[in-house]
Amino acid sequence: MIATLEYIDILEKTEGLSKMIIASDIMNEYQNAYDTLQNDKEAQQLIRAFNRMKEHYEDVQRFGRYHPDYNEIMKNVRSAKRKMDMNSSVAAFKIAERNLQSFLDEISEQIAHSVSEHIIVPKDGLALTDSGCSSGGCGSGGSCGCQAS
């Protein structure tokens, strides 16, 4: 691509916007929540336990309800997730992450709609594609991309 003065100007303004986002209060809250989460030994232990359960869950998903440990693994995954989500550091991080995502979504929407109202902007960090699993379970054993999260 041939660089023009207009292209360079857009890149410079993009860099300026990036710096403003990084310096924002929302980003600062996110970074503080992230640092707190990383330094919380109990939270890290709960996250590791949940990730181990997710590995078992993914093994079970290959066979779905026909796996002999299906009910037990599903119960254990939900229990591990609940314990992890109830940790104050994890909860604070998730709130900060959601706030940052909303902030970035708003900025993306403003930029897109300043170009054209017809531009489709993903919301809540979702991609533009539809996975077809909005009901929460497709019964295909996870082959569609459904995950426990």
Short mmCIF file of C-alpha atoms in Angstrom, two decimals:
data_model
loop_
_atom_site.label_atom_id
_atom_site.label_comp_id
_atom_site.label_asym_id
_atom_site.label_seq_id
_atom_site.Cartn_x
_atom_site.Cartn_y
_atom_site.Cartn_z
CA MET A 1 0.00 0.00 0.00
CA ILE A 2 1.34 3.38 -0.92
CA ALA A 3 1.47 5.72 2.04
CA THR A 4 -0.20 9.04 1.45
CA LEU A 5 -0.29 12.05 3.73
CA GLU A 6 -3.94 11.30 4.46
CA TYR A 7 -3.11 7.69 5.38
CA ILE A 8 -0.28 8.81 7.66
CA ASP A 9 -2.59 11.38 9.29
CA ILE A 10 -5.18 8.68 10.00
CA LEU A 11 -2.52 6.43 11.53
CA GLU A 12 -1.27 9.27 13.74
CA LYS A 13 -4.80 10.02 14.94
CA THR A 14 -5.34 6.32 15.60
CA GLU A 15 -2.20 6.25 17.70
CA GLY A 16 -3.46 9.30 19.60
CA LEU A 17 -6.80 7.59 20.24
CA SER A 18 -5.00 4.48 21.46
CA LYS A 19 -2.96 6.55 23.90
CA MET A 20 -6.12 8.22 25.18
CA ILE A 21 -7.77 4.84 25.73
CA ILE A 22 -4.71 3.51 27.56
CA ALA A 23 -4.68 6.62 29.78
CA SER A 24 -8.43 6.42 30.53
CA ASP A 25 -9.91 5.73 33.96
CA ILE A 26 -11.67 2.63 32.61
CA MET A 27 -8.38 1.18 31.37
CA ASN A 28 -6.72 2.07 34.68
CA GLU A 29 -9.48 0.25 36.61
CA TYR A 30 -9.07 -2.75 34.32
CA GLN A 31 -5.30 -2.84 34.80
CA ASN A 32 -5.65 -2.55 38.59
CA ALA A 33 -8.22 -5.37 38.66
CA TYR A 34 -5.98 -7.50 36.43
CA ASP A 35 -2.94 -6.92 38.67
CA THR A 36 -4.99 -7.71 41.78
CA LEU A 37 -6.25 -10.91 40.17
CA GLN A 38 -2.75 -11.98 39.15
CA ASN A 39 -1.46 -11.43 42.67
CA ASP A 40 -4.36 -13.17 44.44
CA LYS A 41 -3.10 -16.69 45.21
CA GLU A 42 -6.55 -18.01 46.10
CA ALA A 43 -8.03 -16.68 42.85
CA GLN A 44 -5.21 -18.21 40.82
CA GLN A 45 -5.76 -21.55 42.53
CA LEU A 46 -9.50 -21.41 41.74
CA ILE A 47 -8.77 -20.50 38.11
CA ARG A 48 -6.36 -23.43 37.76
CA ALA A 49 -8.94 -25.79 39.32
CA PHE A 50 -11.60 -24.54 36.90
CA ASN A 51 -9.26 -24.96 33.92
CA ARG A 52 -8.54 -28.56 34.95
CA MET A 53 -12.28 -29.19 35.17
CA LYS A 54 -12.73 -27.64 31.72
CA GLU A 55 -10.23 -30.14 30.30
CA HIS A 56 -12.37 -32.97 31.67
CA TYR A 57 -15.45 -31.22 30.30
CA GLU A 58 -13.91 -31.04 26.83
CA ASP A 59 -13.15 -34.77 26.94
CA VAL A 60 -16.76 -35.47 27.94
CA GLN A 61 -18.10 -33.19 25.18
CA ARG A 62 -16.72 -35.52 22.52
CA PHE A 63 -19.31 -38.10 23.59
CA GLY A 64 -21.96 -35.79 25.04
CA ARG A 65 -24.54 -37.32 27.37
CA TYR A 66 -23.35 -40.79 26.43
CA HIS A 67 -20.10 -40.36 28.36
CA PRO A 68 -20.27 -42.40 31.61
CA ASP A 69 -19.06 -39.44 33.73
CA TYR A 70 -21.19 -36.80 31.99
CA ASN A 71 -23.40 -35.81 34.94
CA GLU A 72 -20.56 -35.78 37.46
CA ILE A 73 -18.24 -33.74 35.23
CA MET A 74 -21.00 -31.25 34.39
CA LYS A 75 -21.77 -30.80 38.10
CA ASN A 76 -18.06 -30.39 38.94
CA VAL A 77 -17.55 -27.82 36.17
CA ARG A 78 -20.49 -25.73 37.38
CA SER A 79 -19.27 -26.00 40.98
CA ALA A 80 -15.69 -24.97 40.08
CA LYS A 81 -16.98 -22.06 38.00
CA ARG A 82 -19.26 -20.89 40.80
CA LYS A 83 -16.38 -21.00 43.31
CA MET A 84 -14.14 -19.10 40.91
CA ASP A 85 -16.80 -16.48 40.11
CA MET A 86 -17.54 -15.88 43.79
CA ASN A 87 -13.94 -14.84 44.48
CA SER A 88 -13.84 -11.06 44.94
CA SER A 89 -10.76 -10.57 42.72
CA VAL A 90 -12.29 -12.60 39.89
CA ALA A 91 -15.62 -10.75 40.21
CA ALA A 92 -13.92 -7.34 40.23
CA PHE A 93 -11.84 -8.29 37.20
CA LYS A 94 -14.90 -9.48 35.28
CA ILE A 95 -16.70 -6.21 36.00
CA ALA A 96 -13.68 -4.16 34.93
CA GLU A 97 -13.30 -6.32 31.81
CA ARG A 98 -16.98 -5.87 30.91
CA ASN A 99 -16.69 -2.09 31.43
CA LEU A 100 -13.61 -1.90 29.21
CA GLN A 101 -15.29 -4.02 26.53
CA SER A 102 -18.36 -1.74 26.58
CA PHE A 103 -16.10 1.30 26.30
CA LEU A 104 -14.26 -0.18 23.31
CA ASP A 105 -17.57 -1.21 21.71
CA GLU A 106 -18.85 2.36 22.05
CA ILE A 107 -15.71 3.76 20.44
CA SER A 108 -15.92 1.22 17.59
CA GLU A 109 -19.56 2.07 17.03
CA GLN A 110 -18.83 5.81 16.95
CA ILE A 111 -16.06 5.33 14.42
CA ALA A 112 -18.07 2.95 12.24
CA HIS A 113 -21.22 5.06 12.25
CA SER A 114 -19.27 8.22 11.50
CA VAL A 115 -18.38 6.50 8.22
CA SER A 116 -21.81 4.97 7.55
CA GLU A 117 -24.90 4.07 9.59
CA HIS A 118 -25.05 0.80 7.62
CA ILE A 119 -21.83 -0.61 9.07
CA ILE A 120 -22.52 -3.52 11.41
CA VAL A 121 -20.54 -3.26 14.63
CA PRO A 122 -20.09 -6.30 16.92
CA LYS A 123 -21.33 -5.77 20.47
CA ASP A 124 -20.10 -7.23 23.75
CA GLY A 125 -16.97 -8.58 22.08
CA LEU A 126 -18.98 -10.93 19.86
CA ALA A 127 -17.95 -11.73 16.34
CA LEU A 128 -20.29 -11.02 13.46
CA THR A 129 -20.85 -14.71 12.84
CA ASP A 130 -23.67 -16.69 14.44
CA SER A 131 -22.49 -19.93 16.01
CA GLY A 132 -26.02 -21.34 16.07
CA CYS A 133 -25.68 -22.26 19.74
CA SER A 134 -27.50 -19.36 21.35
CA SER A 135 -29.75 -21.82 23.15
CA GLY A 136 -26.86 -22.96 25.30
CA GLY A 137 -26.52 -26.48 24.00
CA CYS A 138 -26.48 -27.92 20.54
CA GLY A 139 -26.11 -31.60 21.30
CA SER A 140 -23.26 -32.01 18.84
CA GLY A 141 -20.74 -32.75 21.56
CA GLY A 142 -19.04 -29.37 21.32
CA SER A 143 -18.14 -29.64 17.64
CA CYS A 144 -19.92 -26.36 16.96
CA GLY A 145 -17.70 -24.46 19.36
CA CYS A 146 -19.93 -24.43 22.45
CA GLN A 147 -17.82 -24.21 25.58
CA ALA A 148 -18.26 -24.13 29.33
CA SER A 149 -17.32 -20.65 30.43
#
